[in-house]
Coordinates of C-alpha atoms in Angstrom, one line a residue:
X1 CA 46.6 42.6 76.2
X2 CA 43.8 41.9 78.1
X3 CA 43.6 38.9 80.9
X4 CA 41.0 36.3 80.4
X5 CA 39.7 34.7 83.8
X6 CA 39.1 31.0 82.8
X7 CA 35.5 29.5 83.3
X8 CA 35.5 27.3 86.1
X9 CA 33.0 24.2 86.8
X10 CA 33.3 23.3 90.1
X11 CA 32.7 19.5 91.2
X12 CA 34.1 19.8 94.7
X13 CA 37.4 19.0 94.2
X14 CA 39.7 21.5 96.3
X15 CA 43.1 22.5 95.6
X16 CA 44.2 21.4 98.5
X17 CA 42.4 17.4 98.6
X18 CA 45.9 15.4 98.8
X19 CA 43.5 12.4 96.8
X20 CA 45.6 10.9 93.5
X21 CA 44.2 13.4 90.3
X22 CA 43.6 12.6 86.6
X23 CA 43.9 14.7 84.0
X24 CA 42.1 15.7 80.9
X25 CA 43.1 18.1 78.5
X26 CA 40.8 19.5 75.4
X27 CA 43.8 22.1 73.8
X28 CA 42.0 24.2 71.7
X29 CA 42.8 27.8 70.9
X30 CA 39.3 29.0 71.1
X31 CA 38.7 27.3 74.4
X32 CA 41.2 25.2 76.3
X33 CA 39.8 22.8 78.6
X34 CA 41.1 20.8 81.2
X35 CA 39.3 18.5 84.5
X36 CA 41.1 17.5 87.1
X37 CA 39.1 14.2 88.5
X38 CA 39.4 11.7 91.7
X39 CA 38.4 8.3 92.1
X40 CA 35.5 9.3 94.2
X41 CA 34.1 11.4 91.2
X42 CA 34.7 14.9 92.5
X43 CA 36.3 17.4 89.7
X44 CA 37.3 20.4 89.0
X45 CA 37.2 21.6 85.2
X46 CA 37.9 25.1 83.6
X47 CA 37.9 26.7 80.0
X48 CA 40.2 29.3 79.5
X49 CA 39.9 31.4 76.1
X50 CA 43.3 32.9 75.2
X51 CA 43.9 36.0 74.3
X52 CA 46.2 37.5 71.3
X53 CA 46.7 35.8 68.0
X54 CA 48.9 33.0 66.7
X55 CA 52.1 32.6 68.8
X56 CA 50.7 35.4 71.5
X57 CA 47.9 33.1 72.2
X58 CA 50.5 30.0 71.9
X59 CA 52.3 31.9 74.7
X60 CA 49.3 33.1 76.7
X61 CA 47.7 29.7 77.0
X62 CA 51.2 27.8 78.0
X63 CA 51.2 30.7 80.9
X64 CA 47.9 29.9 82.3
X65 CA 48.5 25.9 81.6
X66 CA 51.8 26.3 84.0
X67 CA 49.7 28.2 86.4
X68 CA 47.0 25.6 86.9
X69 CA 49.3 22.4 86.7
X70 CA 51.6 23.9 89.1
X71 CA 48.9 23.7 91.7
X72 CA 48.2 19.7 90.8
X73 CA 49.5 17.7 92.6
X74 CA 49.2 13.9 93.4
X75 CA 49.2 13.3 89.3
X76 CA 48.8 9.7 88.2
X77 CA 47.8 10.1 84.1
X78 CA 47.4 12.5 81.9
X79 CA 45.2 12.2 78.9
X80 CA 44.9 14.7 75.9
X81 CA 42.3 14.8 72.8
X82 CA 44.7 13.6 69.8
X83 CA 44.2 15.7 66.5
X84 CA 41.7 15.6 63.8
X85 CA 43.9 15.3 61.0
X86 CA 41.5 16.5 58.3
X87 CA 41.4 19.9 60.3
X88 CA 41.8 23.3 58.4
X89 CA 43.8 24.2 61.7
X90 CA 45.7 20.9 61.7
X91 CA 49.1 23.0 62.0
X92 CA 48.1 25.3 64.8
X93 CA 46.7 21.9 66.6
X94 CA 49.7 20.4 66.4
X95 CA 51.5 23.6 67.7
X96 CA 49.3 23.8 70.6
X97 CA 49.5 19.5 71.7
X98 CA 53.5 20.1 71.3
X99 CA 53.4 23.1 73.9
X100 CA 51.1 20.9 76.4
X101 CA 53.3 18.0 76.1
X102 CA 56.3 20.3 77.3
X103 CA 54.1 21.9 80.2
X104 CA 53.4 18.4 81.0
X105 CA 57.0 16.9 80.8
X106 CA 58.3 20.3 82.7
X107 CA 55.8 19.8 85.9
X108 CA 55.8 15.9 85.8
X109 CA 59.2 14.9 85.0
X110 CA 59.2 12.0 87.6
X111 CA 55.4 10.7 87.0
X112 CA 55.7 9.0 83.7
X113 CA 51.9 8.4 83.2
X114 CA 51.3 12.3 83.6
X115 CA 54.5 13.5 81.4
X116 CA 54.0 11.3 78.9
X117 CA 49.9 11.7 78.4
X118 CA 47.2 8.7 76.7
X119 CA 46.7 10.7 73.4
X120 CA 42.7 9.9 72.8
X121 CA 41.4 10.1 69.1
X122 CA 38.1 12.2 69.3
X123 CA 36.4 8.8 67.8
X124 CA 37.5 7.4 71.3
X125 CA 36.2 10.2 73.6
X126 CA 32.8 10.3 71.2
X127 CA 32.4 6.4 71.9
X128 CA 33.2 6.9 75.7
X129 CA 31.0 9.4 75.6
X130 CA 27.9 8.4 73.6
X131 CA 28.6 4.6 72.5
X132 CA 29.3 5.6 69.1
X133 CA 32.7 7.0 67.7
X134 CA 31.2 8.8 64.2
X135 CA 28.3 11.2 63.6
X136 CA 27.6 12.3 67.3
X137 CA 27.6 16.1 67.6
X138 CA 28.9 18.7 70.3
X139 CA 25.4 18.9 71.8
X140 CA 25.2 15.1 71.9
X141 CA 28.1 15.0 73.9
X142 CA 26.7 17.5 76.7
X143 CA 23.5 15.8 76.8
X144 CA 25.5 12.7 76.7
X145 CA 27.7 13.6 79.9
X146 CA 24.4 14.9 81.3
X147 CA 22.6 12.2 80.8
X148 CA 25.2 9.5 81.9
X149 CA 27.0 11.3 84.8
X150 CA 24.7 14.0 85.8
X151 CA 27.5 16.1 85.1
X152 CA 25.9 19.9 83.5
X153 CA 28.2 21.8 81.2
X154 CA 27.7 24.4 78.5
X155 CA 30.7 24.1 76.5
X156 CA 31.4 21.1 74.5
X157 CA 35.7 21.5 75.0
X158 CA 34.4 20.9 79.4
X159 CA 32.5 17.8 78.3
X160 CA 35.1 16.5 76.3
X161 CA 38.2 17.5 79.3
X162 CA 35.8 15.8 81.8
X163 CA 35.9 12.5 79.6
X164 CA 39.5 12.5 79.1
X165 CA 40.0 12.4 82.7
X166 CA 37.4 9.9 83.3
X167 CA 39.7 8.4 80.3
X168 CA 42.8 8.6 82.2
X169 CA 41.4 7.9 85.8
X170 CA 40.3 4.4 84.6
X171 CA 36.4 5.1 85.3
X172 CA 34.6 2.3 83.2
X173 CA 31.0 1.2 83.9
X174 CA 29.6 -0.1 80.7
X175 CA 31.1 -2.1 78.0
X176 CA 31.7 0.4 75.4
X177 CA 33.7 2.7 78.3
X178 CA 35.8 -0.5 78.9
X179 CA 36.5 -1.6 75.6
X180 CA 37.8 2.0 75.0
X181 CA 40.2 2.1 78.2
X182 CA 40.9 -1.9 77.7
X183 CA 42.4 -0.6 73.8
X184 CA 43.9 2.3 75.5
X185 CA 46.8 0.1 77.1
X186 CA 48.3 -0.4 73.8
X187 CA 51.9 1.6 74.2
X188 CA 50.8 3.4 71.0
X189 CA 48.1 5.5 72.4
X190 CA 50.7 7.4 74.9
X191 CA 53.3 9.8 74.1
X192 CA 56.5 8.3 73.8
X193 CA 59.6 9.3 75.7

């Protein structure tokens, strides 16, 4: 099986910057995104497309999720896209959130706002994004993250990554953003130990 290089969007965050990071996480099988963000605003995002099918791809993605969060450290939170129920893929979503959440409980086991992630709705990131939770489409979304943080992607799982860490780094300017991370603090929206 072939090795897929992931995509990456640098924002100037090394590696090596010893700053606290926030996560985002987009798990999708087609295109698995995930930002790691400071407080300053500087990121670092990458898509990686898995290769193989069903539990190959399960596999391959877990490998290259364990390579990139063995190299984060300084981890405060963790936030992950919840499911779309109503997905014809609903089961293979659910596969792929459950393998994260291990990943994440294996490499954070004593930071419990990284092990045990926010899990945002898409409504939520959509309304972070945009102002609106329903009807707003994956090009609204890039233009939106364009628009707002002057942040250029072409793929709509980046955009959404990028959010999520905004998500979980607490980064809130207008009211929408902080109504979203305000309803956020309700114990139901992270994973449960």
């Amino acid at each position: 099986m072939k090795k897929s290089n992931p995509k990456i969007y640098d924002g100037g965050l090394s590696w090596k910057d010893p700053a606290p990071r926030f996560i985002g996480i987009d798990q999708s099988y087609s295109g698995f995104a995930i930002t790691s963000i400071v407080s300053d605003g500087r990121y670092h995002t990458e898509v990686y497309e898995g290769q193989g099918r069903g539990v190959e791809r399960l596999r391959d993605i877990s490998l290259y999720l364990g390579r990139y969060l063995e190299y984060s450290e300084h981890v405060e939170n963790v936030a992950i896209e919840g499911y779309a129920y109503g997905s014809q893929m609903a089961h293979m979503a659910g596969e792929l959130g459950g393998m994260v959440k291990l990943e994440l409980r294996h490499w954070f086991w004593d930071t419990p706002n990284a092990m045990y992630p926010l899990i945002v709705v898409p409504s939520q990131v959509k309304k972070y994004v945009t102002g609106k939770g329903q009807g707003v489409q994956k090009n609204q979304i890039l233009m939106h993250t364009f628009k707002k943080w002057g942040i250029e992607f072409d793929n709509d799982n980046a955009a959404d990554s990028y959010a999520l860490a905004r998500i979980a780094a607490g980064m809130a300017d207008l009211a929408y953003e902080k109504e979203i991370i305000n309803k956020l603090l309700d114990p139901k929206y992270r994973e449960k130990p």
